[in-house]
Coordinates of N, CA and C in Angstrom, one line a residue:
X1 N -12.2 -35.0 3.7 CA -13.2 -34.1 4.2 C -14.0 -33.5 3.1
X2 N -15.3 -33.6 3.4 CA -16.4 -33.2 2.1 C -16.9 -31.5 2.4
X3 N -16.4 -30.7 1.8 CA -16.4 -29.3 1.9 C -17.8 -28.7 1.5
X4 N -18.4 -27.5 2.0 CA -20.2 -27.3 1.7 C -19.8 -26.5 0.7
X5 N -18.8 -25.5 0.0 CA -18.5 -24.3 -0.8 C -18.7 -25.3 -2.2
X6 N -19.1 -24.2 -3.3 CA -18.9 -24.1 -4.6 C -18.2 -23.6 -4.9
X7 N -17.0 -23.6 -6.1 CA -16.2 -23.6 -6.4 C -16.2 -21.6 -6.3
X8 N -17.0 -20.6 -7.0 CA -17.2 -19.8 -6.1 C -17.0 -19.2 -4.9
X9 N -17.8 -20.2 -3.9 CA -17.6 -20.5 -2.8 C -16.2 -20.2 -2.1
X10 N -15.1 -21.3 -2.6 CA -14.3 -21.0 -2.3 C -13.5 -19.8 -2.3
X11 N -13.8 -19.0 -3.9 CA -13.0 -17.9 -3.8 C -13.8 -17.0 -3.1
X12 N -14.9 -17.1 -2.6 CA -15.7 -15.7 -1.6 C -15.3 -16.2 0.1
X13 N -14.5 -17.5 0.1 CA -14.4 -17.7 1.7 C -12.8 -17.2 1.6
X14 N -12.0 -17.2 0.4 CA -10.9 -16.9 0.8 C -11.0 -15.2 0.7
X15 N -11.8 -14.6 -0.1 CA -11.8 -12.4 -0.6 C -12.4 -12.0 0.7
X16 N -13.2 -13.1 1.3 CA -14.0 -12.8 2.7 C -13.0 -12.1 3.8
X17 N -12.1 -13.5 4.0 CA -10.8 -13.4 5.0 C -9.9 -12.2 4.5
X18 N -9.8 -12.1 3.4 CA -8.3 -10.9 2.8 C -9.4 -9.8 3.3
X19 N -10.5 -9.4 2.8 CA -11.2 -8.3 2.9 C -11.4 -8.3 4.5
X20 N -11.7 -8.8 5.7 CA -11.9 -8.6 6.6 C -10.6 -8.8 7.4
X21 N -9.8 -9.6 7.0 CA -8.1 -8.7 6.9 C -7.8 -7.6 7.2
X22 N -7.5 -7.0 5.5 CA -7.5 -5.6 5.5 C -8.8 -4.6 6.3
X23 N -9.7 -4.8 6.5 CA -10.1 -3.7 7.5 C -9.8 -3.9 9.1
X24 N -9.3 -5.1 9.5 CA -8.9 -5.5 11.1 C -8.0 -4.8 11.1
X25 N -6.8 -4.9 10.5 CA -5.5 -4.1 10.4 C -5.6 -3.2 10.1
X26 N -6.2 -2.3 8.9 CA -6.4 -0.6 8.7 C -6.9 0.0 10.2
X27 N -7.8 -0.9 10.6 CA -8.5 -0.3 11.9 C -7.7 -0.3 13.1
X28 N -6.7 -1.4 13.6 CA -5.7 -1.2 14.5 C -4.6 0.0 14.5
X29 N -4.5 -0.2 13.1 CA -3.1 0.7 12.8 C -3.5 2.1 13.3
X30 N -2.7 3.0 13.9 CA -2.4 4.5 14.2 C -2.2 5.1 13.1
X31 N -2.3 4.7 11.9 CA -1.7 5.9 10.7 C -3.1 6.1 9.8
X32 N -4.2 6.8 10.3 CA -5.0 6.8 8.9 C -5.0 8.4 9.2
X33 N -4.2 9.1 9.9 CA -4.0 11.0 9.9 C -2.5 11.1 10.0
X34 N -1.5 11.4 9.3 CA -0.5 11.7 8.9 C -0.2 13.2 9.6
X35 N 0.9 13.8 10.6 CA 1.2 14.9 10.4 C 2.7 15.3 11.0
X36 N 2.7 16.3 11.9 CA 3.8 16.9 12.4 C 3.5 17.4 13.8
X37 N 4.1 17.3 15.0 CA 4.3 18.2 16.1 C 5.5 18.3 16.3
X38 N 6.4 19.4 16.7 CA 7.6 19.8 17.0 C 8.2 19.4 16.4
X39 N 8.5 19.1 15.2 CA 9.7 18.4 14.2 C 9.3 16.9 14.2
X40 N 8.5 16.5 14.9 CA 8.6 14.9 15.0 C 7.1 14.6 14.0
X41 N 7.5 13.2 13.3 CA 5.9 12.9 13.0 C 5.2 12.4 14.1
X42 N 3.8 12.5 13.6 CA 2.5 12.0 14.5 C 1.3 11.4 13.5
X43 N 0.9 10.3 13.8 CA 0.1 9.9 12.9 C -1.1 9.3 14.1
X44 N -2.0 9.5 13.7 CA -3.4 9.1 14.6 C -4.8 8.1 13.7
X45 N -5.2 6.9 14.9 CA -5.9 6.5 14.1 C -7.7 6.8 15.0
X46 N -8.1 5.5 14.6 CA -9.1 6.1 15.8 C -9.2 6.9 17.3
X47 N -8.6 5.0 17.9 CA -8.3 5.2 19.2 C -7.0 4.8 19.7
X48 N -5.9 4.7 18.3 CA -4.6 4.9 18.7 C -3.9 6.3 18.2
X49 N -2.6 6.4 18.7 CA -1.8 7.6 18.5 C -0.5 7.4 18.5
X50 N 0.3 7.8 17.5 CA 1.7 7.8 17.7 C 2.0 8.9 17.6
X51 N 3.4 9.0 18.7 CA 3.9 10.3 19.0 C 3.3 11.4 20.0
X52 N 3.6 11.4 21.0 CA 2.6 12.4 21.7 C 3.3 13.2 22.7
X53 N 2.9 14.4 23.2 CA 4.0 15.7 23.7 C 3.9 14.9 25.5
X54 N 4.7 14.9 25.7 CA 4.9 14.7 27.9 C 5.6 15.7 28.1
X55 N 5.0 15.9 29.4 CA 5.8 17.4 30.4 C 7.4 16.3 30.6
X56 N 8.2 17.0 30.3 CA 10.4 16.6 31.0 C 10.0 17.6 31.9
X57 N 10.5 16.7 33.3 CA 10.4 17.3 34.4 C 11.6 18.2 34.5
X58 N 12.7 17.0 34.2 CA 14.0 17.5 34.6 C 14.6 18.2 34.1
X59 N 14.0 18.8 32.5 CA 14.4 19.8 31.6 C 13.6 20.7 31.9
X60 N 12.6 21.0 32.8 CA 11.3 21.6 32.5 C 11.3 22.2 31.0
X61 N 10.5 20.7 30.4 CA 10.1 21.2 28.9 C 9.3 20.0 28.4
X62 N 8.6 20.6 27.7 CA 7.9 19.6 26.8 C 8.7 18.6 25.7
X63 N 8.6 17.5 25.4 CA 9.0 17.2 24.5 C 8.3 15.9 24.2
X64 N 8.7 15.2 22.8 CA 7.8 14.4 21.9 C 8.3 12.9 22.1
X65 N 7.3 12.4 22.9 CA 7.8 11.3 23.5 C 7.2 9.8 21.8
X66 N 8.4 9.0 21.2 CA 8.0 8.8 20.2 C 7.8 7.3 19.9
X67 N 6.3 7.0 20.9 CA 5.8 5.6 20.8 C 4.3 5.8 20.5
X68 N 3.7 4.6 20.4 CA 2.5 4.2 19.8 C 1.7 3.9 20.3
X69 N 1.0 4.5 20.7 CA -0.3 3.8 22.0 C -1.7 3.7 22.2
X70 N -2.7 3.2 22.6 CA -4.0 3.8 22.3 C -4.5 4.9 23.7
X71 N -5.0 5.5 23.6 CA -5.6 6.0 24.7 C -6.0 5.2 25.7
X72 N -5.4 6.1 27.1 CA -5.6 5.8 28.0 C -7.1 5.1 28.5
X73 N -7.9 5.8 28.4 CA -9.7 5.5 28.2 C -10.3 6.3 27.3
X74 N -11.5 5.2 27.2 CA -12.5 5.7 25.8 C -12.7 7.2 26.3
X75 N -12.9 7.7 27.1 CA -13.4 9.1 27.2 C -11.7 10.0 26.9
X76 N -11.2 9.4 26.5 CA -9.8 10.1 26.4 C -9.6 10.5 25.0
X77 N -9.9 9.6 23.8 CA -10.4 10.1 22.7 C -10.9 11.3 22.2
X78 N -9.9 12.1 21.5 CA -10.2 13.3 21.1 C -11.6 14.1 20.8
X79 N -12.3 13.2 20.3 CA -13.7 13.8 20.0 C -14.3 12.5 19.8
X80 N -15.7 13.2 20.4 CA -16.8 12.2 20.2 C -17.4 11.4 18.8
X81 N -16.6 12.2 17.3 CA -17.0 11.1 16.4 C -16.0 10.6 16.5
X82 N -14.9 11.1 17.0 CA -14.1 9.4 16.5 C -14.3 8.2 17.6
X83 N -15.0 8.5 18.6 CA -15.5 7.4 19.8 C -16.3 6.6 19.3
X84 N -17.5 7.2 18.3 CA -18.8 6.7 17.7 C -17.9 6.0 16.4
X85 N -16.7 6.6 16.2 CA -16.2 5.5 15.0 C -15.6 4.4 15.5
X86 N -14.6 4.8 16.3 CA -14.0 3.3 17.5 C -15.1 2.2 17.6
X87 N -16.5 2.5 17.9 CA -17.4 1.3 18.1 C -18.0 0.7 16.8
X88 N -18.6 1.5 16.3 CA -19.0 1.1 14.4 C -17.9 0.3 14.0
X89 N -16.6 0.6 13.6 CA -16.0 0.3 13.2 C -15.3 -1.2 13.6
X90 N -15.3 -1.0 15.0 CA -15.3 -2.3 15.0 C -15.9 -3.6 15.5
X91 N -17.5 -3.1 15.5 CA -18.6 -4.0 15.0 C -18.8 -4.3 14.1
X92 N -18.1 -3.5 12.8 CA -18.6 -3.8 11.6 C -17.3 -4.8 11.4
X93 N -16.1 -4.5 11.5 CA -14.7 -5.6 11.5 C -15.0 -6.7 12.4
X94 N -15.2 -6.8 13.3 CA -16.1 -8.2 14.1 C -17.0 -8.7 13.6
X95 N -17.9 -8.7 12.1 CA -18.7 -9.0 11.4 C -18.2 -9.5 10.2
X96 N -17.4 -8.9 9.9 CA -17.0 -9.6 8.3 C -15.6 -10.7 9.3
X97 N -15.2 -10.4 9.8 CA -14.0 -11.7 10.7 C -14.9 -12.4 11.1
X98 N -16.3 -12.9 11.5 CA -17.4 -13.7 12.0 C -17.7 -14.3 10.8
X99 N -18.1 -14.1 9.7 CA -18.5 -14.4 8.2 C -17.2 -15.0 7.8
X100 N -16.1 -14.4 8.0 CA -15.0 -14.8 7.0 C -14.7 -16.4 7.7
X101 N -14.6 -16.4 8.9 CA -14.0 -17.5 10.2 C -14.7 -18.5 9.6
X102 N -16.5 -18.3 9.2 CA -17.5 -19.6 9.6 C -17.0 -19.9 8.0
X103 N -17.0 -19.2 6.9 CA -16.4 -19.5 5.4 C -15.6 -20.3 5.2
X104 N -14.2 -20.1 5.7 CA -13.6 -21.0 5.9 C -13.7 -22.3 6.6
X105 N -14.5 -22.2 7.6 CA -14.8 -23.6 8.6 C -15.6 -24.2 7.0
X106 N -16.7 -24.0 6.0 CA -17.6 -24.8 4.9 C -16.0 -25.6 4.6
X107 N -15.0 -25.0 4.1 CA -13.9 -25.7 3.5 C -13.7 -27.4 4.2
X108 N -14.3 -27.5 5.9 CA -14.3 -28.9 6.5 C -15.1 -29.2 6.7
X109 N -16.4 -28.9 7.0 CA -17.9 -29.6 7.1 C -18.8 -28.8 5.8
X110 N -19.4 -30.2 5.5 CA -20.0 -30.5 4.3 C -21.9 -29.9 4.3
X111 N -22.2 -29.8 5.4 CA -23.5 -29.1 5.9 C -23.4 -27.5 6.0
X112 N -22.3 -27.1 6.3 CA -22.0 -25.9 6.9 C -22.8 -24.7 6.2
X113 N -22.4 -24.6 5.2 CA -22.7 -23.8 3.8 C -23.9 -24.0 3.1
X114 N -25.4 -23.7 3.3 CA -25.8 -23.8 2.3 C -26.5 -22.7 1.7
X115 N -27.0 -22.5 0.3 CA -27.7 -21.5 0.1 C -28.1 -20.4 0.5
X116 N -29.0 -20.8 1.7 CA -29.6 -19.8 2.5 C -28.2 -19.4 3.3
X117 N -27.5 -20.3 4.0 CA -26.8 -19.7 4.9 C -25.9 -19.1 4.2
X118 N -25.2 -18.8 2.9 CA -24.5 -18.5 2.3 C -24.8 -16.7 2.1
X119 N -26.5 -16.5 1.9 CA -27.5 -15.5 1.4 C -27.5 -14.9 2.2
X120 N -27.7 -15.7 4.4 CA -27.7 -14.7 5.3 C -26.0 -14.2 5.6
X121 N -25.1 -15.0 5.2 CA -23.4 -14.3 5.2 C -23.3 -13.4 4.7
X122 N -24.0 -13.0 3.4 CA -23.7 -12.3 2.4 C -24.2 -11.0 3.0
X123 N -25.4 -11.2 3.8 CA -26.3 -9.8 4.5 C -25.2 -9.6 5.4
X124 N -25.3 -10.5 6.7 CA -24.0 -9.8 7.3 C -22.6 -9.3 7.2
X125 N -22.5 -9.8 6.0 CA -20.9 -9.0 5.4 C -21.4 -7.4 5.3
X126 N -22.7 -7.3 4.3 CA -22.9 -5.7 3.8 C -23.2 -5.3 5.0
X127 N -23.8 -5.8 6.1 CA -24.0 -4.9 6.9 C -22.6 -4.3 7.8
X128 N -21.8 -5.3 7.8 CA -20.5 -4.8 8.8 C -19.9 -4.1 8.0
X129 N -20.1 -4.1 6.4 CA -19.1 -3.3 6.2 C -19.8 -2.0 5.5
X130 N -21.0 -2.0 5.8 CA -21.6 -0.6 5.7 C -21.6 0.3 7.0
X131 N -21.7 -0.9 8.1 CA -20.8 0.1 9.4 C -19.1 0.4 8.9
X132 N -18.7 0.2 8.7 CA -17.3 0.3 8.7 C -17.3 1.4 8.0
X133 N -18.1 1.5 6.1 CA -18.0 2.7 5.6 C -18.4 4.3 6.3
X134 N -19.6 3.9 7.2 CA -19.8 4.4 8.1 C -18.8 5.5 9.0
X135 N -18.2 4.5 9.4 CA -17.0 5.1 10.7 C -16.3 5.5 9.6
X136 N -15.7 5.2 8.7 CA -14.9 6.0 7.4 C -15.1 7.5 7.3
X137 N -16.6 7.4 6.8 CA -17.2 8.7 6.2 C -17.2 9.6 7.6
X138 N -17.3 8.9 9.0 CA -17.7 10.0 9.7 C -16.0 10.6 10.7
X139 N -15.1 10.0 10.3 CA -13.7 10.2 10.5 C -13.4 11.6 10.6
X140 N -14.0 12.2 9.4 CA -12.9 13.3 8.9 C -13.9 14.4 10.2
X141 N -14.8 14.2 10.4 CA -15.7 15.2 11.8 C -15.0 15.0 13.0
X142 N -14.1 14.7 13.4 CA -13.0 14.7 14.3 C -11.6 15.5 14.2
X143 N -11.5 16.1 12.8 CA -10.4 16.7 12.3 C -10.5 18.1 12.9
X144 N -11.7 18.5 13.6 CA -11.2 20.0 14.6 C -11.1 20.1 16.0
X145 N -10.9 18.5 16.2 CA -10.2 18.3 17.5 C -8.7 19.0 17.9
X146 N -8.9 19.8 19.3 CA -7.4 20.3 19.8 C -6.3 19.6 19.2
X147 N -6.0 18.3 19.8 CA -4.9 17.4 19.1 C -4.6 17.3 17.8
X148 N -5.2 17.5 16.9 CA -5.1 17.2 15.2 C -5.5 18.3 15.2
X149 N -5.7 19.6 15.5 CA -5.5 20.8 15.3 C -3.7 21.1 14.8
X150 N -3.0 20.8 16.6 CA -2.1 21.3 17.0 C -1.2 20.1 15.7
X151 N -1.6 19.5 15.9 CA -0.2 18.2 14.8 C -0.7 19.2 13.2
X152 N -1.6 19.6 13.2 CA -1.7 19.9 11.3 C -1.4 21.6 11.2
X153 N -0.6 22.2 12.1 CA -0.7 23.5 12.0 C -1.6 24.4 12.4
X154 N -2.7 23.8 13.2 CA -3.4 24.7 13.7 C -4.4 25.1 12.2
X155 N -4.7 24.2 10.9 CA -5.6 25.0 9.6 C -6.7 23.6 9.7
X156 N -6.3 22.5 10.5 CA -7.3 21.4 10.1 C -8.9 21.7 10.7
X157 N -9.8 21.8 9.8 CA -10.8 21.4 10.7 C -11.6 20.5 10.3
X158 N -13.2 20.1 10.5 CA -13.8 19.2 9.9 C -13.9 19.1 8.3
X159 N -13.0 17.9 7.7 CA -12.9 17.9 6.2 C -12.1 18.7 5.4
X160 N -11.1 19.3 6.2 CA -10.4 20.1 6.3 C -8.7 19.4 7.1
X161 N -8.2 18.8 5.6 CA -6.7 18.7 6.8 C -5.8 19.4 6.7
X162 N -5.8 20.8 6.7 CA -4.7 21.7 6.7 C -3.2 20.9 6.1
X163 N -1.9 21.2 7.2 CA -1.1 20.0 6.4 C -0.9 18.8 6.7
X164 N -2.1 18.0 7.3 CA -2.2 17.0 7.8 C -2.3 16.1 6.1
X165 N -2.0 14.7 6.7 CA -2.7 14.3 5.0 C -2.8 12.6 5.4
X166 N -4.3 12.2 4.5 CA -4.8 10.3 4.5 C -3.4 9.9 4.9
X167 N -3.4 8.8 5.7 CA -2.7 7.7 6.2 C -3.0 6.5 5.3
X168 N -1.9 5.5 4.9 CA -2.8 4.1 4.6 C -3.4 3.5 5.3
X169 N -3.8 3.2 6.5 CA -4.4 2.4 7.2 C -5.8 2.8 7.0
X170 N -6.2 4.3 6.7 CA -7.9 4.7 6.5 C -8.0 3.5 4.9
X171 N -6.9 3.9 4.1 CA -7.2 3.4 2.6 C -7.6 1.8 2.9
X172 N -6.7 1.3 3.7 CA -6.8 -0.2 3.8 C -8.0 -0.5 4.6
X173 N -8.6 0.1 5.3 CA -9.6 -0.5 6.2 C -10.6 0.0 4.9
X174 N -10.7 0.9 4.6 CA -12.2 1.3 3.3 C -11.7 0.7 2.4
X175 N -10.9 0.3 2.0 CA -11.1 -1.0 1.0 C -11.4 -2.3 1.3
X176 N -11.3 -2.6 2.4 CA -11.6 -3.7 2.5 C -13.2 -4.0 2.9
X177 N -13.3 -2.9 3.6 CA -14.8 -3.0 3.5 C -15.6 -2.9 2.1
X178 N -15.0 -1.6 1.1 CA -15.7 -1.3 -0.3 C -16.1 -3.3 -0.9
X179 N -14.8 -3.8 -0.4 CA -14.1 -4.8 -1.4 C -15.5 -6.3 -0.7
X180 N -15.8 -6.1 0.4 CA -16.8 -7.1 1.0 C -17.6 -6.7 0.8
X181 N -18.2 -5.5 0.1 CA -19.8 -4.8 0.3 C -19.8 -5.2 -1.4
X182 N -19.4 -4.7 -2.2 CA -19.6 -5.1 -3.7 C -19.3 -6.9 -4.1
X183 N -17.9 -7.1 -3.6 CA -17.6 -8.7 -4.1 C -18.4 -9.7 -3.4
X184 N -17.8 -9.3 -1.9 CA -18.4 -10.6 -1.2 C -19.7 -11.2 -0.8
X185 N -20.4 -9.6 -0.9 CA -21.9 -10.1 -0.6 C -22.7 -10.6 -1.6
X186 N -22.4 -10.2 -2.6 CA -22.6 -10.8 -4.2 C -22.0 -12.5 -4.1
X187 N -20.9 -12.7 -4.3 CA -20.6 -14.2 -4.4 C -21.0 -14.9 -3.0
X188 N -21.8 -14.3 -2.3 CA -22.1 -15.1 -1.7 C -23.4 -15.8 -1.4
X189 N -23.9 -15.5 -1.9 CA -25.4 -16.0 -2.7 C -25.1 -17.2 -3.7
X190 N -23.6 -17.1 -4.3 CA -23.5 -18.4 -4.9 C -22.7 -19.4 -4.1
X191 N -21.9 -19.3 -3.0 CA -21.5 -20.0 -2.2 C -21.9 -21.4 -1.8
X192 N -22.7 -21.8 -1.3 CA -23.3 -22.7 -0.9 C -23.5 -23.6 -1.6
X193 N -23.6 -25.1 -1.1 CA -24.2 -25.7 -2.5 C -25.4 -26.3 -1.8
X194 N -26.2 -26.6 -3.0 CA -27.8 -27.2 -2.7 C -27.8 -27.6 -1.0
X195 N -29.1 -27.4 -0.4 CA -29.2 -27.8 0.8 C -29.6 -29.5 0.3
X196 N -29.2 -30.4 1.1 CA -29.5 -31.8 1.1 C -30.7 -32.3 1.8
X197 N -31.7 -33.0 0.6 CA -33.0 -33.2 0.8 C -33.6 -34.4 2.1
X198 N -33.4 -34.5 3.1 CA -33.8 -35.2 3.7 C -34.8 -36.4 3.8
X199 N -35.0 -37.5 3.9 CA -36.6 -38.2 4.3 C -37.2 -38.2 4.8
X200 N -36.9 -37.5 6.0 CA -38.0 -37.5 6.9 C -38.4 -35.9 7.3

């Protein structure tokens, strides 16, 4: 099988897939807000949550039920930037996984890849992952939500995490976007090789 990548090429279709990798998975994961409610950890991502308080009937008492889940529905989400990040965020990760998928397909068809098409991957990488930086930057404006109030001691507020503290999953999803917006959109302008001249 005659592959469309240059040798380039190949290393921007495999940094493509690690980089849009790491931001699929930073983005699923529940840990990019680290804290505490009642003795238990709680860590929160966009639109998932681990750890979260339920009424004990039979005790009449509260206590810290300790699984991992996303919200019930989108209007259930603590605050409205982190809803506006839930969607950015993962249009912009549906974008660089769309780029990284067709990158890898050049590795089997020998038309797939060329110059220009390489030039327009390269735009849509920066652009998903300038959404992604996006939802990053606008994360921490959700931190004076009731919920991430109560888990950081009641001192968190916007940009402000009292004793709440970064999760890896924020680090791994903004790197992976950092990592497709500087590397991949750059080598991918060299990607491609020559379009093939036709006769007719």
């Amino acid at each position: 099988m005659a592959s469309s990548l240059t040798s380039a090429g190949v290393v921007w279709a495999l940094l493509s897939f690690l980089c849009a990798a790491a931001s699929c998975v930073g983005f699923f994961m529940p840990y990019w807000l680290l804290g505490s409610q009642m003795g238990k950890p709680v860590s929160f991502g966009t639109f998932r949550r681990c750890s979260y308080p339920v009424r004990d009937e039979a005790r009449q008492a509260t206590v810290m039920l300790e699984q991992c889940g996303r919200y019930a529905s989108f209007q259930g989400i603590p605050s409205l930037e982190w809803r506006i990040c839930t969607v950015i965020i993962g249009l912009g990760c549906g974008l660089l996984l769309l780029v990284a998928l067709t990158a890898l397909m050049g590795f089997c068809l020998s038309d797939l890849i060329s110059r220009t098409i390489g030039r327009v991957a390269g735009g849509i990488q920066f652009f998903g992952a300038l959404l992604i930086g996006s939802g990053c930057a606008l994360y921490p404006l959700g931190w004076d939500s009731d919920e991430v109030r109560q888990t950081c001691s009641n001192r968190s507020n916007q940009f402000e995490l009292g004793s709440c503290e970064i999760g890896w999953a924020f680090y791994c999803t903004g790197a992976g976007a950092s990592a497709a917006m500087m590397l991949c959109t750059w080598m991918a302008c060299f990607a491609g090789k020559r379009q093939k001249q036709y006769p007719y």
